[in-house]
Coordinates of C-alpha atoms in Angstrom, one line a residue:
Chain A
M621 CA -17.7 -20.7 -9.8
L622 CA -14.6 -19.4 -11.0
T623 CA -13.5 -19.6 -7.5
L624 CA -13.7 -23.4 -7.1
I625 CA -12.9 -24.3 -10.8
I626 CA -8.9 -22.6 -9.3
G627 CA -10.0 -24.7 -6.1
A628 CA -10.1 -27.3 -8.4
L629 CA -7.4 -26.9 -10.6
M630 CA -4.4 -26.0 -7.6
Q631 CA -6.0 -29.3 -6.4
G632 CA -5.8 -31.5 -9.6
S633 CA -1.8 -29.6 -10.1
V634 CA -1.0 -30.8 -6.7
Y635 CA -2.2 -35.0 -8.0
G636 CA -0.7 -34.3 -10.9
L637 CA 2.5 -33.8 -10.2
V638 CA 2.5 -37.1 -7.5
G639 CA 0.5 -38.7 -10.2
M640 CA 3.8 -38.2 -12.8
G641 CA 6.1 -39.4 -9.3
Y642 CA 4.5 -42.7 -9.5
G643 CA 4.9 -42.8 -13.5
L644 CA 8.1 -42.1 -13.0
I645 CA 8.9 -45.0 -10.2
Y646 CA 6.6 -47.3 -12.9
K647 CA 7.9 -46.9 -15.5
A648 CA 11.3 -46.8 -14.6
S649 CA 11.8 -49.4 -12.6
G650 CA 8.2 -51.4 -12.9
L651 CA 8.0 -50.5 -9.4
M652 CA 5.2 -48.6 -7.3
S653 CA 6.1 -45.9 -3.5
L654 CA 3.7 -46.1 -1.6
A655 CA 5.3 -43.5 -0.1
Q656 CA 4.8 -40.5 -2.3
G657 CA 3.0 -38.8 -0.4
D658 CA 4.8 -38.4 3.1
M659 CA 7.9 -37.0 0.5
L660 CA 5.2 -34.5 -0.2
M661 CA 4.7 -33.9 3.8
I662 CA 8.5 -34.2 4.8
G663 CA 9.3 -31.4 1.6
A664 CA 6.3 -29.4 3.0
F665 CA 8.2 -30.0 5.7
L666 CA 11.5 -28.9 4.9
G667 CA 10.0 -25.1 2.9
M668 CA 8.4 -23.6 5.9
T669 CA 11.8 -24.7 8.2
F670 CA 13.6 -22.6 5.3
Y671 CA 11.3 -20.7 4.5
K672 CA 10.0 -18.9 7.9
T673 CA 12.7 -20.1 11.0
L674 CA 15.5 -19.6 8.6
H675 CA 14.5 -16.2 6.6
L676 CA 15.8 -17.9 3.5
P677 CA 14.8 -17.0 0.3
F678 CA 11.6 -18.7 -1.2
A679 CA 13.3 -18.9 -4.8
L680 CA 15.6 -20.2 -2.9
S681 CA 14.5 -22.8 0.0
L682 CA 12.4 -24.2 -3.3
L683 CA 15.6 -24.6 -4.4
L684 CA 17.9 -27.0 -1.6
V685 CA 14.5 -28.8 -0.6
M686 CA 14.7 -30.2 -4.1
V687 CA 17.7 -31.0 -3.9
I688 CA 17.2 -32.0 -0.2
M689 CA 14.2 -34.7 -2.3
F690 CA 16.3 -35.9 -4.2
T691 CA 19.2 -36.9 -2.4
V692 CA 15.6 -38.7 -0.1
G693 CA 14.4 -40.3 -2.9
W694 CA 17.1 -41.1 -5.3
L695 CA 19.5 -42.9 -1.6
L696 CA 15.9 -45.0 -1.2
E697 CA 16.3 -46.2 -4.3
R698 CA 20.1 -46.8 -3.8
V699 CA 19.4 -48.2 -1.0
L700 CA 16.6 -49.9 0.5
V701 CA 15.4 -51.4 -3.1
T702 CA 17.9 -52.2 -4.6
S703 CA 19.3 -54.7 -1.8
L704 CA 14.9 -55.5 -0.8
L705 CA 15.7 -57.0 -4.8
A706 CA 19.2 -57.8 -4.5
K707 CA 17.7 -60.2 -2.2
G708 CA 15.1 -61.7 -4.5
A709 CA 11.8 -60.0 -2.8
Q710 CA 8.8 -60.1 -4.7
Q711 CA 7.8 -56.8 -5.7
V712 CA 4.9 -56.9 -3.0
Y713 CA 7.7 -56.8 -0.4
V714 CA 8.7 -53.5 -2.6
I715 CA 5.9 -52.0 -2.1
L716 CA 5.2 -53.1 2.7
C717 CA 8.5 -52.1 2.7
T718 CA 7.5 -48.3 1.0
I719 CA 4.3 -48.5 3.5
A720 CA 7.0 -49.4 6.3
I721 CA 9.4 -46.4 4.8
S722 CA 6.0 -43.8 4.7
M723 CA 5.8 -44.8 8.1
V724 CA 8.9 -43.7 9.2
L725 CA 8.9 -40.3 7.6
Q726 CA 5.5 -39.7 9.7
N727 CA 7.3 -40.7 12.6
V728 CA 10.1 -39.0 12.1
A729 CA 7.7 -35.3 10.9
M730 CA 6.6 -35.7 13.9
F731 CA 9.5 -36.3 16.5
A732 CA 11.2 -33.0 14.6
W733 CA 8.4 -30.7 14.2
G734 CA 5.0 -32.1 16.3
S735 CA 2.9 -33.7 15.7
N736 CA 0.3 -29.8 15.6
T737 CA -1.3 -27.9 12.2
M738 CA 1.6 -26.1 11.0
Q739 CA 1.4 -22.2 9.0
F740 CA 3.4 -21.7 6.0
P741 CA 3.0 -17.8 5.5
P742 CA 1.4 -16.8 2.2
I743 CA 5.1 -16.6 -0.5
L744 CA 2.3 -14.1 -2.5
N745 CA 1.5 -12.3 0.2
F746 CA -1.6 -10.4 -2.5
S747 CA -5.0 -11.0 -4.3
I748 CA -5.3 -10.6 -7.4
N749 CA -9.1 -9.6 -9.5
L750 CA -9.6 -12.1 -11.9
F751 CA -13.1 -11.3 -13.3
G752 CA -15.0 -10.6 -10.8
T753 CA -13.8 -13.3 -8.2
T754 CA -10.9 -12.5 -5.7
V755 CA -8.6 -15.0 -5.8
E756 CA -5.2 -16.0 -3.5
A757 CA -2.1 -15.8 -5.9
D758 CA -0.5 -18.4 -4.1
R759 CA -3.4 -21.0 -5.6
L760 CA -2.1 -18.9 -8.5
L761 CA 0.7 -19.8 -8.4
V762 CA 1.0 -23.9 -6.9
L763 CA -0.9 -23.7 -10.7
A764 CA 1.9 -22.0 -11.6
V765 CA 4.6 -24.0 -10.7
G766 CA 2.7 -26.9 -11.5
I767 CA 1.9 -26.3 -15.2
L768 CA 6.4 -25.0 -15.0
F769 CA 7.2 -28.0 -13.4
M770 CA 5.3 -30.0 -15.7
L771 CA 7.2 -28.9 -18.7
L772 CA 10.4 -28.6 -17.6
L773 CA 9.7 -32.4 -16.9
H774 CA 8.9 -33.6 -20.6
F775 CA 11.9 -31.5 -22.2
F776 CA 13.9 -32.0 -20.0
M777 CA 12.2 -36.5 -20.9
Q778 CA 12.3 -35.7 -24.0
K779 CA 15.1 -33.1 -25.4
T780 CA 17.6 -34.1 -23.3
R781 CA 20.2 -36.8 -23.4
F782 CA 19.8 -38.8 -19.9
G783 CA 16.2 -38.6 -20.3
T784 CA 16.5 -40.2 -23.3
A785 CA 18.8 -42.6 -21.8
M786 CA 16.3 -43.0 -18.8
R787 CA 13.4 -43.6 -21.3
A788 CA 15.7 -45.8 -22.9
A789 CA 16.0 -47.4 -19.8
A790 CA 12.6 -47.7 -19.6
Q791 CA 11.1 -49.7 -22.4
D792 CA 14.3 -52.0 -22.3
E793 CA 17.0 -52.3 -19.8
T794 CA 18.9 -55.7 -21.4
A795 CA 19.0 -53.7 -24.6
A796 CA 20.3 -49.6 -23.0
S797 CA 22.8 -51.5 -21.1
A798 CA 24.7 -53.1 -23.6
L799 CA 24.2 -49.7 -25.5
G800 CA 26.0 -47.6 -22.3
I801 CA 23.8 -46.8 -20.6
N802 CA 24.2 -46.7 -17.2
V803 CA 20.5 -48.4 -15.7
P804 CA 20.4 -48.6 -13.1
M805 CA 21.9 -44.8 -11.7
T806 CA 18.6 -44.1 -14.4
K807 CA 16.2 -45.8 -12.5
G808 CA 17.8 -44.1 -8.7
V809 CA 17.1 -40.8 -10.6
A810 CA 13.6 -41.5 -11.3
W811 CA 12.9 -42.1 -7.7
G812 CA 15.2 -39.3 -7.1
L813 CA 12.7 -36.8 -10.0
A814 CA 9.7 -38.6 -8.1
S815 CA 10.3 -37.6 -4.7
M816 CA 11.7 -34.0 -5.7
L817 CA 8.6 -33.6 -7.0
A818 CA 5.9 -34.0 -4.7
G819 CA 8.8 -31.9 -2.1
V820 CA 8.5 -29.6 -4.8
A821 CA 4.6 -29.9 -4.4
G822 CA 4.3 -29.5 -1.2
V823 CA 5.5 -26.6 -0.7
I824 CA 3.6 -24.8 -3.2
L825 CA 1.1 -26.7 -1.1
G826 CA 2.3 -25.2 2.5
P827 CA 0.4 -22.0 2.6
S828 CA -3.3 -23.2 1.8
Y829 CA -2.7 -26.6 3.0
G830 CA -1.5 -25.9 6.5
V831 CA 2.0 -28.2 7.7
Y832 CA 0.8 -31.2 9.5
T833 CA 2.4 -34.7 9.3
A834 CA -0.5 -36.3 8.1
M835 CA -1.5 -34.0 5.5
G836 CA 0.7 -36.4 2.4
A837 CA -0.5 -39.1 3.0
L838 CA -4.1 -39.1 1.6
I839 CA -2.8 -36.6 -1.0
G840 CA -1.3 -39.2 -1.8
Q841 CA -3.7 -41.9 -2.3
K842 CA -5.3 -39.5 -4.5
A843 CA -2.7 -38.9 -6.6
F844 CA -2.1 -42.6 -7.8
A845 CA -6.0 -42.2 -7.9
G846 CA -5.5 -39.3 -10.4
A847 CA -2.5 -41.3 -12.4
V848 CA -4.7 -45.0 -12.2
T849 CA -7.4 -42.2 -14.0
G850 CA -5.6 -41.2 -16.9
G851 CA -3.5 -44.7 -17.5
Y852 CA -0.5 -45.7 -14.8
G853 CA 3.2 -45.4 -16.3
N854 CA 2.4 -42.4 -17.9
M855 CA 3.7 -39.3 -16.9
Y856 CA 1.0 -37.3 -19.0
G857 CA -2.2 -39.9 -18.0
A858 CA -1.0 -38.5 -14.8
I859 CA -1.9 -35.3 -15.2
V860 CA -5.0 -35.8 -17.2
G861 CA -6.5 -38.2 -13.9
G862 CA -5.2 -36.0 -11.5
L863 CA -6.8 -32.2 -13.3
F864 CA -10.1 -35.4 -13.8
L865 CA -10.0 -36.0 -10.2
G866 CA -9.3 -32.4 -9.2
F867 CA -13.0 -31.5 -10.3
V868 CA -14.6 -34.5 -9.8
E869 CA -13.3 -34.1 -5.6
A870 CA -14.3 -30.0 -5.6
F871 CA -18.1 -30.2 -7.7
C872 CA -18.4 -32.5 -5.1
A873 CA -17.6 -31.3 -2.3
F874 CA -19.7 -27.5 -3.7
Y875 CA -22.4 -30.2 -5.2
I876 CA -22.9 -33.2 -2.5
S877 CA -21.3 -32.5 0.3
S878 CA -18.0 -32.2 1.7
L879 CA -18.2 -35.1 3.7
Y880 CA -18.1 -37.4 0.8
K881 CA -16.2 -36.4 -0.9
D882 CA -12.8 -38.9 0.0
F883 CA -15.7 -41.3 -1.0
F884 CA -16.8 -40.5 -4.1
A885 CA -12.8 -40.0 -4.5
F886 CA -11.7 -43.5 -4.0
G887 CA -14.6 -45.3 -5.3
I888 CA -14.2 -43.3 -8.9
L889 CA -10.4 -45.5 -8.4
I890 CA -12.6 -48.4 -8.0
I891 CA -14.5 -48.1 -10.8
V892 CA -11.9 -47.6 -13.1
M893 CA -10.0 -50.2 -11.5
I894 CA -12.9 -53.0 -12.2
F895 CA -14.5 -51.3 -15.9
M896 CA -11.5 -49.4 -17.6
P897 CA -8.0 -50.5 -15.9
N898 CA -6.2 -49.1 -18.6
G899 CA -6.9 -45.6 -18.2
L900 CA -7.7 -43.2 -20.6
F901 CA -4.0 -43.0 -21.6
K902 CA -4.1 -47.4 -22.1
E903 CA -1.1 -48.7 -20.0
Q904 CA -0.9 -52.7 -19.9
V905 CA -2.0 -52.9 -16.1
M906 CA -3.1 -56.6 -16.2
E907 CA -1.8 -59.3 -16.1
Chain B
M108 CA -4.8 -107.5 21.4
N109 CA -1.4 -107.6 22.9
Q110 CA -0.5 -106.6 18.7
N111 CA -2.9 -103.9 18.9
T112 CA -2.1 -102.4 22.2
V113 CA 1.8 -102.7 20.7
L114 CA 0.5 -100.6 17.6
T115 CA -0.7 -98.6 18.8
Q116 CA 2.2 -97.3 21.5
Q117 CA 4.1 -97.3 18.6
K118 CA 1.7 -94.7 16.9
G119 CA 1.2 -92.7 20.4
A120 CA 5.0 -92.5 20.5
A121 CA 6.4 -91.8 16.3
F122 CA 2.8 -88.3 17.1
W123 CA 4.9 -88.2 19.7
K124 CA 7.9 -87.8 18.3
K125 CA 6.9 -86.2 14.8
N126 CA 4.4 -83.4 17.0
R127 CA 6.3 -82.8 20.0
L128 CA 7.6 -79.4 19.9
S129 CA 3.5 -78.3 18.6
I130 CA 2.4 -80.6 22.0
I131 CA 5.2 -79.0 24.3
A132 CA 4.3 -75.4 23.0
I133 CA -0.1 -76.1 22.8
A134 CA 1.1 -76.3 27.1
V135 CA 3.0 -73.4 28.2
L136 CA 1.0 -71.8 25.6
C137 CA -2.6 -73.9 27.7
V138 CA -1.2 -73.7 31.5
A139 CA 0.2 -69.5 30.1
A140 CA -3.6 -68.6 29.1
A141 CA -4.5 -70.1 32.6
V142 CA -2.5 -68.0 34.6
M143 CA -3.0 -64.7 32.7
L144 CA -7.5 -64.8 33.2
R145 CA -6.8 -64.9 36.5
T146 CA -6.8 -60.8 35.3
R147 CA -9.1 -59.2 33.9
Y148 CA -5.9 -57.0 32.5
L149 CA -4.1 -59.8 30.9
A150 CA -7.5 -61.6 29.7
M151 CA -8.2 -58.7 27.8
I152 CA -4.6 -59.1 25.8
L153 CA -5.8 -62.9 25.6
D154 CA -9.4 -62.0 23.5
F155 CA -6.9 -59.5 21.4
I156 CA -5.1 -62.1 20.8
C157 CA -7.7 -64.7 20.2
I158 CA -9.8 -61.4 18.2
Y159 CA -6.2 -61.0 15.9
T160 CA -5.4 -64.5 15.0
I161 CA -9.0 -64.7 13.7
A162 CA -7.8 -62.0 11.3
V163 CA -5.0 -62.3 10.6
T164 CA -4.9 -66.0 9.5
G165 CA -7.3 -65.1 6.8
L166 CA -5.0 -62.5 5.3
D167 CA -2.4 -65.5 5.7
L168 CA -4.4 -67.8 3.1
L169 CA -4.7 -64.8 0.8
F170 CA -1.7 -63.8 1.4
G171 CA 1.1 -66.3 2.6
Y172 CA -0.5 -69.2 0.5
T173 CA -2.3 -67.9 -2.9
G174 CA -0.2 -63.9 -3.0
Q175 CA -2.5 -61.8 -3.3
V176 CA -1.9 -59.4 -1.0
S177 CA -4.4 -56.8 0.8
F178 CA -3.5 -53.6 2.5
G179 CA -7.9 -53.2 3.2
Q180 CA -8.5 -55.5 5.9
A181 CA -9.4 -53.1 8.0
G182 CA -12.5 -52.3 5.3
F183 CA -13.6 -55.6 6.5
Y184 CA -12.6 -56.0 9.9
A185 CA -15.2 -52.3 10.5
I186 CA -17.6 -54.1 7.9
G187 CA -18.2 -57.0 10.5
A188 CA -17.7 -55.1 13.7
Y189 CA -20.2 -52.0 12.6
T190 CA -22.7 -54.7 10.6
S191 CA -22.9 -57.0 13.8
A192 CA -23.0 -53.9 17.2
L193 CA -26.5 -52.1 14.8
L194 CA -27.8 -55.8 14.0
S195 CA -27.7 -56.4 18.0
K196 CA -28.6 -52.9 19.3
N197 CA -31.4 -50.9 17.0
L198 CA -33.0 -54.4 15.2
G199 CA -32.4 -57.2 18.7
V200 CA -30.6 -59.6 16.5
P201 CA -28.5 -61.9 19.5
P202 CA -25.1 -61.3 19.0
I203 CA -24.2 -64.8 18.9
L204 CA -26.2 -64.9 15.9
S205 CA -25.5 -61.1 14.3
I206 CA -21.7 -62.2 15.2
F207 CA -21.9 -64.8 11.8
I208 CA -23.9 -61.8 9.7
G209 CA -21.3 -58.9 9.9
A210 CA -18.8 -62.0 8.3
L211 CA -20.6 -62.6 5.7
L212 CA -21.6 -59.7 5.0
A213 CA -17.6 -58.7 4.7
T214 CA -17.3 -62.1 2.7
V215 CA -20.2 -60.2 0.2
F216 CA -18.0 -57.3 0.5
G217 CA -14.8 -59.3 -0.3
V218 CA -16.6 -61.2 -3.6
I219 CA -17.0 -57.7 -4.5
I220 CA -13.8 -55.9 -4.1
A221 CA -12.5 -59.7 -5.5
F222 CA -14.0 -59.3 -9.3
P223 CA -12.0 -56.6 -10.0
A224 CA -8.4 -57.6 -8.4
S225 CA -8.6 -61.0 -9.2
K226 CA -7.3 -59.8 -12.8
L227 CA -4.6 -57.0 -11.8
V228 CA -1.0 -56.9 -11.0
K229 CA 0.5 -56.3 -7.4
H230 CA 0.6 -52.9 -6.9
F231 CA -2.6 -51.9 -8.0
L232 CA -4.1 -54.8 -5.8
S233 CA -2.2 -52.8 -3.1
L234 CA -4.3 -50.4 -3.8
L235 CA -7.2 -51.5 -5.0
T236 CA -7.5 -52.1 -1.3
I237 CA -6.2 -49.6 0.6
A238 CA -8.7 -47.4 -1.4
F239 CA -10.9 -50.7 -0.6
G240 CA -10.4 -50.3 3.3
L241 CA -10.6 -45.6 3.4
M242 CA -13.7 -45.3 1.6
V243 CA -14.7 -47.5 4.5
Y244 CA -13.5 -46.1 6.9
T245 CA -14.8 -42.3 4.5
F246 CA -17.9 -44.6 5.0
V247 CA -18.6 -45.0 8.2
N248 CA -17.2 -42.6 9.9
S249 CA -19.4 -38.9 7.6
C250 CA -22.2 -41.4 7.6
S251 CA -24.3 -39.6 11.2
A252 CA -26.8 -41.2 10.5
L253 CA -26.1 -44.7 10.4
T254 CA -22.9 -45.5 12.3
G255 CA -23.1 -42.2 14.6
G256 CA -19.7 -41.5 12.4
P257 CA -16.4 -40.1 14.2
S258 CA -18.3 -40.9 18.1
G259 CA -18.7 -44.2 17.2
I260 CA -21.4 -46.5 19.3
T261 CA -22.2 -46.6 22.0
G262 CA -23.5 -49.2 24.2
I263 CA -22.9 -52.5 21.9
P264 CA -25.3 -56.1 23.0
K265 CA -23.5 -58.5 25.2
V266 CA -22.7 -62.2 24.2
S267 CA -24.9 -64.7 26.0
I268 CA -25.4 -68.7 24.5
F269 CA -28.2 -70.3 26.0
G270 CA -28.7 -67.8 28.3
L271 CA -25.4 -67.3 29.6
E272 CA -23.7 -64.0 29.4
L273 CA -20.3 -63.2 28.1
G274 CA -19.5 -60.1 30.2
S275 CA -16.2 -60.4 31.7
Y276 CA -13.3 -61.0 29.7
Q277 CA -12.6 -63.8 31.3
S278 CA -15.2 -65.9 30.0
Y279 CA -15.4 -64.0 26.9
F280 CA -12.2 -65.4 25.8
W281 CA -13.4 -68.8 25.9
L282 CA -15.6 -67.2 23.4
V283 CA -13.3 -66.2 20.9
A284 CA -10.6 -68.4 22.0
I285 CA -13.3 -71.4 20.5
L286 CA -13.3 -69.5 17.5
M287 CA -10.2 -69.6 17.1
V288 CA -8.9 -73.0 16.8
L289 CA -12.0 -73.8 14.7
V290 CA -10.8 -70.8 11.9
L291 CA -6.9 -72.9 12.7
I292 CA -8.5 -76.3 12.0
T293 CA -11.0 -75.0 9.3
K294 CA -7.1 -73.2 7.7
K295 CA -5.0 -76.9 8.5
N296 CA -8.0 -78.5 6.4
I297 CA -7.8 -75.3 2.9
I298 CA -4.3 -76.1 3.0
N299 CA -4.5 -79.1 3.4
S300 CA -7.4 -80.2 0.6
R301 CA -8.1 -79.0 -3.2
V302 CA -8.7 -76.1 -2.6
G303 CA -4.8 -75.5 -0.7
R304 CA -2.6 -76.2 -3.8
A305 CA -5.0 -75.0 -5.8
F306 CA -4.0 -71.8 -3.7
I307 CA -0.2 -72.4 -3.8
A308 CA 0.1 -73.4 -6.9
V309 CA -1.3 -69.9 -7.6
R310 CA 0.1 -67.7 -6.1
E311 CA 4.2 -69.9 -7.3
N312 CA 2.9 -69.1 -11.1
P313 CA -0.4 -68.3 -12.3
H314 CA -0.4 -68.7 -16.0
A315 CA 1.2 -72.6 -15.3
A316 CA -2.0 -73.3 -12.7
A317 CA -3.8 -72.2 -15.7
G318 CA -2.3 -74.2 -17.5
M319 CA -2.4 -76.8 -15.4
G320 CA -6.3 -76.8 -15.1
I321 CA -6.9 -74.6 -12.1
N322 CA -10.1 -72.1 -12.6
V323 CA -7.6 -68.8 -11.3
A324 CA -10.2 -66.2 -11.2
K325 CA -12.4 -68.6 -9.4
Y326 CA -9.4 -70.2 -6.7
K327 CA -8.2 -65.6 -5.9
I328 CA -12.0 -65.0 -5.3
M329 CA -12.1 -67.7 -2.7
A330 CA -9.5 -66.2 -1.2
F331 CA -10.3 -62.5 -1.0
A332 CA -13.9 -64.7 0.0
I333 CA -11.9 -66.2 3.5
S334 CA -9.5 -63.5 4.2
A335 CA -13.0 -61.2 4.6
F336 CA -15.1 -63.8 6.5
A337 CA -12.5 -63.5 8.5
A338 CA -11.3 -60.5 9.8
G339 CA -14.9 -59.4 9.0
L340 CA -15.9 -62.0 12.9
A341 CA -13.0 -61.0 14.1
G342 CA -14.4 -56.8 14.1
A343 CA -17.7 -58.2 15.3
L344 CA -16.2 -60.4 17.6
Y345 CA -13.6 -57.4 18.5
A346 CA -17.8 -55.3 18.4
H347 CA -18.5 -57.4 21.4
M348 CA -15.9 -57.6 23.2
I349 CA -15.1 -53.9 23.6
R350 CA -18.5 -52.8 23.4
F351 CA -18.0 -49.9 21.7
I352 CA -16.8 -48.5 18.1
S353 CA -15.7 -45.4 16.9
P354 CA -13.9 -45.6 13.4
D355 CA -10.0 -44.5 14.2
T356 CA -10.2 -49.0 15.1
F357 CA -10.5 -49.1 11.6
T358 CA -8.5 -46.4 10.3
K359 CA -5.0 -48.0 7.7
D360 CA -3.1 -47.6 10.7
Q361 CA -4.8 -51.3 11.6
S362 CA -4.4 -52.7 7.6
N363 CA -0.4 -52.4 8.3
M364 CA -0.5 -53.4 11.8
F365 CA -2.6 -57.3 10.8
M366 CA 0.1 -57.1 7.7
T367 CA 2.5 -56.6 10.2
M368 CA 1.5 -59.3 12.6
L369 CA 1.3 -61.2 10.1
L370 CA 4.9 -61.2 8.2
F371 CA 7.0 -60.8 11.7
G372 CA 5.4 -64.2 12.0
G373 CA 5.9 -66.3 9.5
I374 CA 4.1 -66.9 5.8
A375 CA 2.2 -69.6 4.5
T376 CA 3.3 -71.8 7.9
M377 CA 0.3 -72.9 10.9
S378 CA 1.4 -71.3 13.9
G379 CA 2.9 -68.0 12.2
S380 CA 0.2 -66.0 12.5
V381 CA -0.9 -67.5 15.3
I382 CA 3.0 -65.7 16.6
G383 CA 2.8 -62.9 14.6
A384 CA -0.5 -61.6 16.5
A385 CA 0.0 -62.6 20.0
A386 CA 4.6 -60.4 19.8
I387 CA 3.1 -57.6 18.5
T388 CA -0.3 -57.2 20.4
V389 CA 2.1 -57.6 23.6
M390 CA 4.5 -55.5 22.2
T391 CA 1.9 -53.3 21.7
E392 CA 1.1 -53.3 25.5
L393 CA 4.6 -52.9 26.9
L394 CA 5.2 -49.9 24.8
Q395 CA 2.2 -48.5 25.6
Q396 CA 4.3 -45.2 26.6
F397 CA 5.4 -44.9 23.1
A398 CA 1.6 -44.8 22.0
A399 CA 2.3 -41.7 19.6
Y400 CA 4.8 -43.2 17.4
Q401 CA 3.3 -46.9 17.7
T402 CA 3.6 -47.0 13.6
L403 CA 7.2 -46.3 14.3
I404 CA 7.2 -49.5 16.0
Y405 CA 4.5 -51.1 13.2
A406 CA 7.7 -50.4 10.5
V407 CA 10.4 -50.8 12.4
L408 CA 8.7 -54.3 12.5
I409 CA 8.3 -54.6 8.8
L410 CA 11.3 -53.0 7.7
I411 CA 13.6 -56.0 10.0
V412 CA 12.1 -59.5 9.1
L413 CA 11.8 -57.9 4.7
F414 CA 16.0 -57.4 5.2
L415 CA 16.6 -59.7 8.2
L416 CA 14.4 -62.5 8.9
P417 CA 12.8 -63.1 5.3
N418 CA 10.0 -66.1 7.2
G419 CA 9.5 -63.9 10.0
T420 CA 10.0 -65.6 13.5
V421 CA 8.4 -69.1 12.5
G422 CA 11.8 -69.0 10.2
L423 CA 13.4 -68.3 13.0
F424 CA 13.0 -70.7 14.9
S425 CA 12.8 -73.7 12.2
K426 CA 16.5 -72.6 11.7
L427 CA 17.2 -72.6 15.2
K428 CA 16.1 -76.2 14.8
A429 CA 18.4 -77.4 12.3
A430 CA 21.2 -76.2 14.0
V431 CA 20.7 -77.8 17.1
R432 CA 19.4 -80.3 15.3
K433 CA 23.2 -80.5 12.7
R434 CA 24.6 -80.3 15.6
G435 CA 23.2 -83.1 17.9
Q436 CA 24.4 -85.0 14.8
K437 CA 28.2 -84.4 14.6
R438 CA 28.4 -85.8 18.9
K439 CA 26.8 -88.7 18.0
P440 CA 28.7 -90.6 15.4
G441 CA 31.4 -89.3 18.0
K442 CA 29.8 -91.2 21.2
E443 CA 28.6 -94.3 19.9
G444 CA 32.4 -94.9 17.8
T445 CA 33.8 -95.0 21.6
P446 CA 33.4 -97.7 23.3
Q447 CA 34.3 -100.0 20.1

C-alpha cells in the first residue's frame, strides 16, 4: 500500500512538473506546446550522457541539462513560434509546429542514441526503510526534486522581479510593455522554463523508468491531462491535477488492470473536458 | 435547331476553357491509373491513395472548411476497421454492408466526441481529439477478447459484390475508386450548399456566424460527424483490402499522417486532399528504406508547409498559374501592337 502511494506520488510529481510547463507557456503566450513530453525525453537522454557516459557528478549533470533544455525551449519560441506568428498563422498551426518538433526530437534522439531502452544508473544507490517497507531512495528523490522545483518556481514567480514581470505580461501584454517590461523576453523565458522543468523531470525519472525515445510522448500527454484536470494555465492546478492523475493511474493499475491505466487516464481527461472544462481551479477554456 | 447546336458548342467551349486544367489532369490521372493497375504492387499503392483520399477529404471538411482541428482521426479509422472486420468475420455480415456499418459507428463516436468539442477552444480541442485517438488505441490494444489485442485480427473476409469477389488489389481498386469519387462529389455538393457556407462562416468567425443565425454548435458537430464517417469508411476499406489489422496501424502517427497529407496538399480545396494523399503515399513508398525515420519525413513536410507553403501544393500551383498568366498578358499587347 505504501509502495503504491509512493509510486503514485512519484508519477504525480513528474506529471506536475511537466504540467507546470504547460501552464507557464499558456499563461505567458496563450499557446500550447505538444513537445513537452519529448523535451522530457531529451532531458533524460542528455542527463544519462552526462552522468553515465561522461561520469560527471549528478548535480552538475542536472545543472547542464537544465541550461541546455532552457536554451532549447527558448530557441523554439524565439525562432520557430515567433516567426510563425509573425506570418499571421493561427494558433492551430503553432500546435502543429510543436507536434512536428516533437517528431523531430524523437528522430534526433533515435539517431543520436539509438532506439533501444537504455539503463540510467541509480543516483542514490540505497533503499530506505519506511514504516516497514523498503523504498528505493531514487523514487523518493523524484518526489523531493519535484517538490523542490515546484517551490522554486513558486518563489521565482511570486518574489523575484522577473517573475512579477512575467505575471504582469501574462495579464496584459500592452500594459506590461508600456511599463517597460520586455514582453517577448518573458515569453521566451516561459517556454525555456517549461522545457527546463520537463528536462529535470526526465533526468530524475530516468533511473526508475529507463530511457527510450518514446518515453516522453505518453508522459507528456498524461501531464496535459493532469494540467487540464487541475485547471489549465494554473501552475498550482497542474500540480494538484498531476498528483490526482498519478493516484488514479496507480490505483487503477493495482485494482483493475495495468493494461487499462492509460485508458482511464485519458478517460478522465475527456470526462473533465465534458463536465467541468474549467478544471478544479476554474480556468477559462471555453469560447 | 441550328442555333441550339451553336449554343451548346459555345457552352462546351466555355466549359472547356474554364475547366481545361482539371479535365487534362483527370485524363492524365486515368491513364496513369490504367498503367499502374497492370502491376500488383502499384495497384496496391493506388488503392491506398484512394483510401487515404477518403479520410483526408473528411478531415478537410472538418479542419479546412470548419476550422475544427482533429488529431484523432486514427481513432475513427480504427473504429471503422475493427467494426467491419469483426462483423464480417465473426457474424458473417457481408463485407459490403459491414463497411458501412463500421463507418456509421465511427460517425456515432464522432458525434459523441463533437458534443464537448464543439464548445472547446482550439488547443483543448486538439488535446481532446488526441486523447480520443489514444483511448481507442489503448482499447484495441488491451481488449484482447474482442479485438485480438496486439496481434490483431487475421483472415478478414474479402469483399464481394453480386457474387463478384474483389480479391486482388486490381479489382479492389474499382470499389475504392468509385467510393472516393462519390466522397469527392459529396464534398463538392456540401461545400456549394447552405451547409458548406455555414461551415466556412463558422471557420471565419464563429461569433459573427452565430449572430447571423447559424447554429454554430450544430454545424461543428455535423462537420465532426462527416469527418468521422469518412475516416471510418476509409478504415473499413483498409481492413478488407489488407485483410489483417493490428493496433500498430492506428497509432497517433496515422492521425499525424492524415494531417500531413491535408496540409501538404492544401486545405479547403477540392484537389488538395487528392494531391496530398497521393504525394505522401508515393513519397512514403519511395523512402521505404528509411521507414524508421518516417515520422521525421512527416515532421519536415509539416514544417515546410507551415513556413514556406502556407496553402500547400495547391497554393503553389495556383501561384504558378497566376505567374504564367501574368507573363502571358504582358506579352499579348506587344504582339497585337506591332502589325498596325
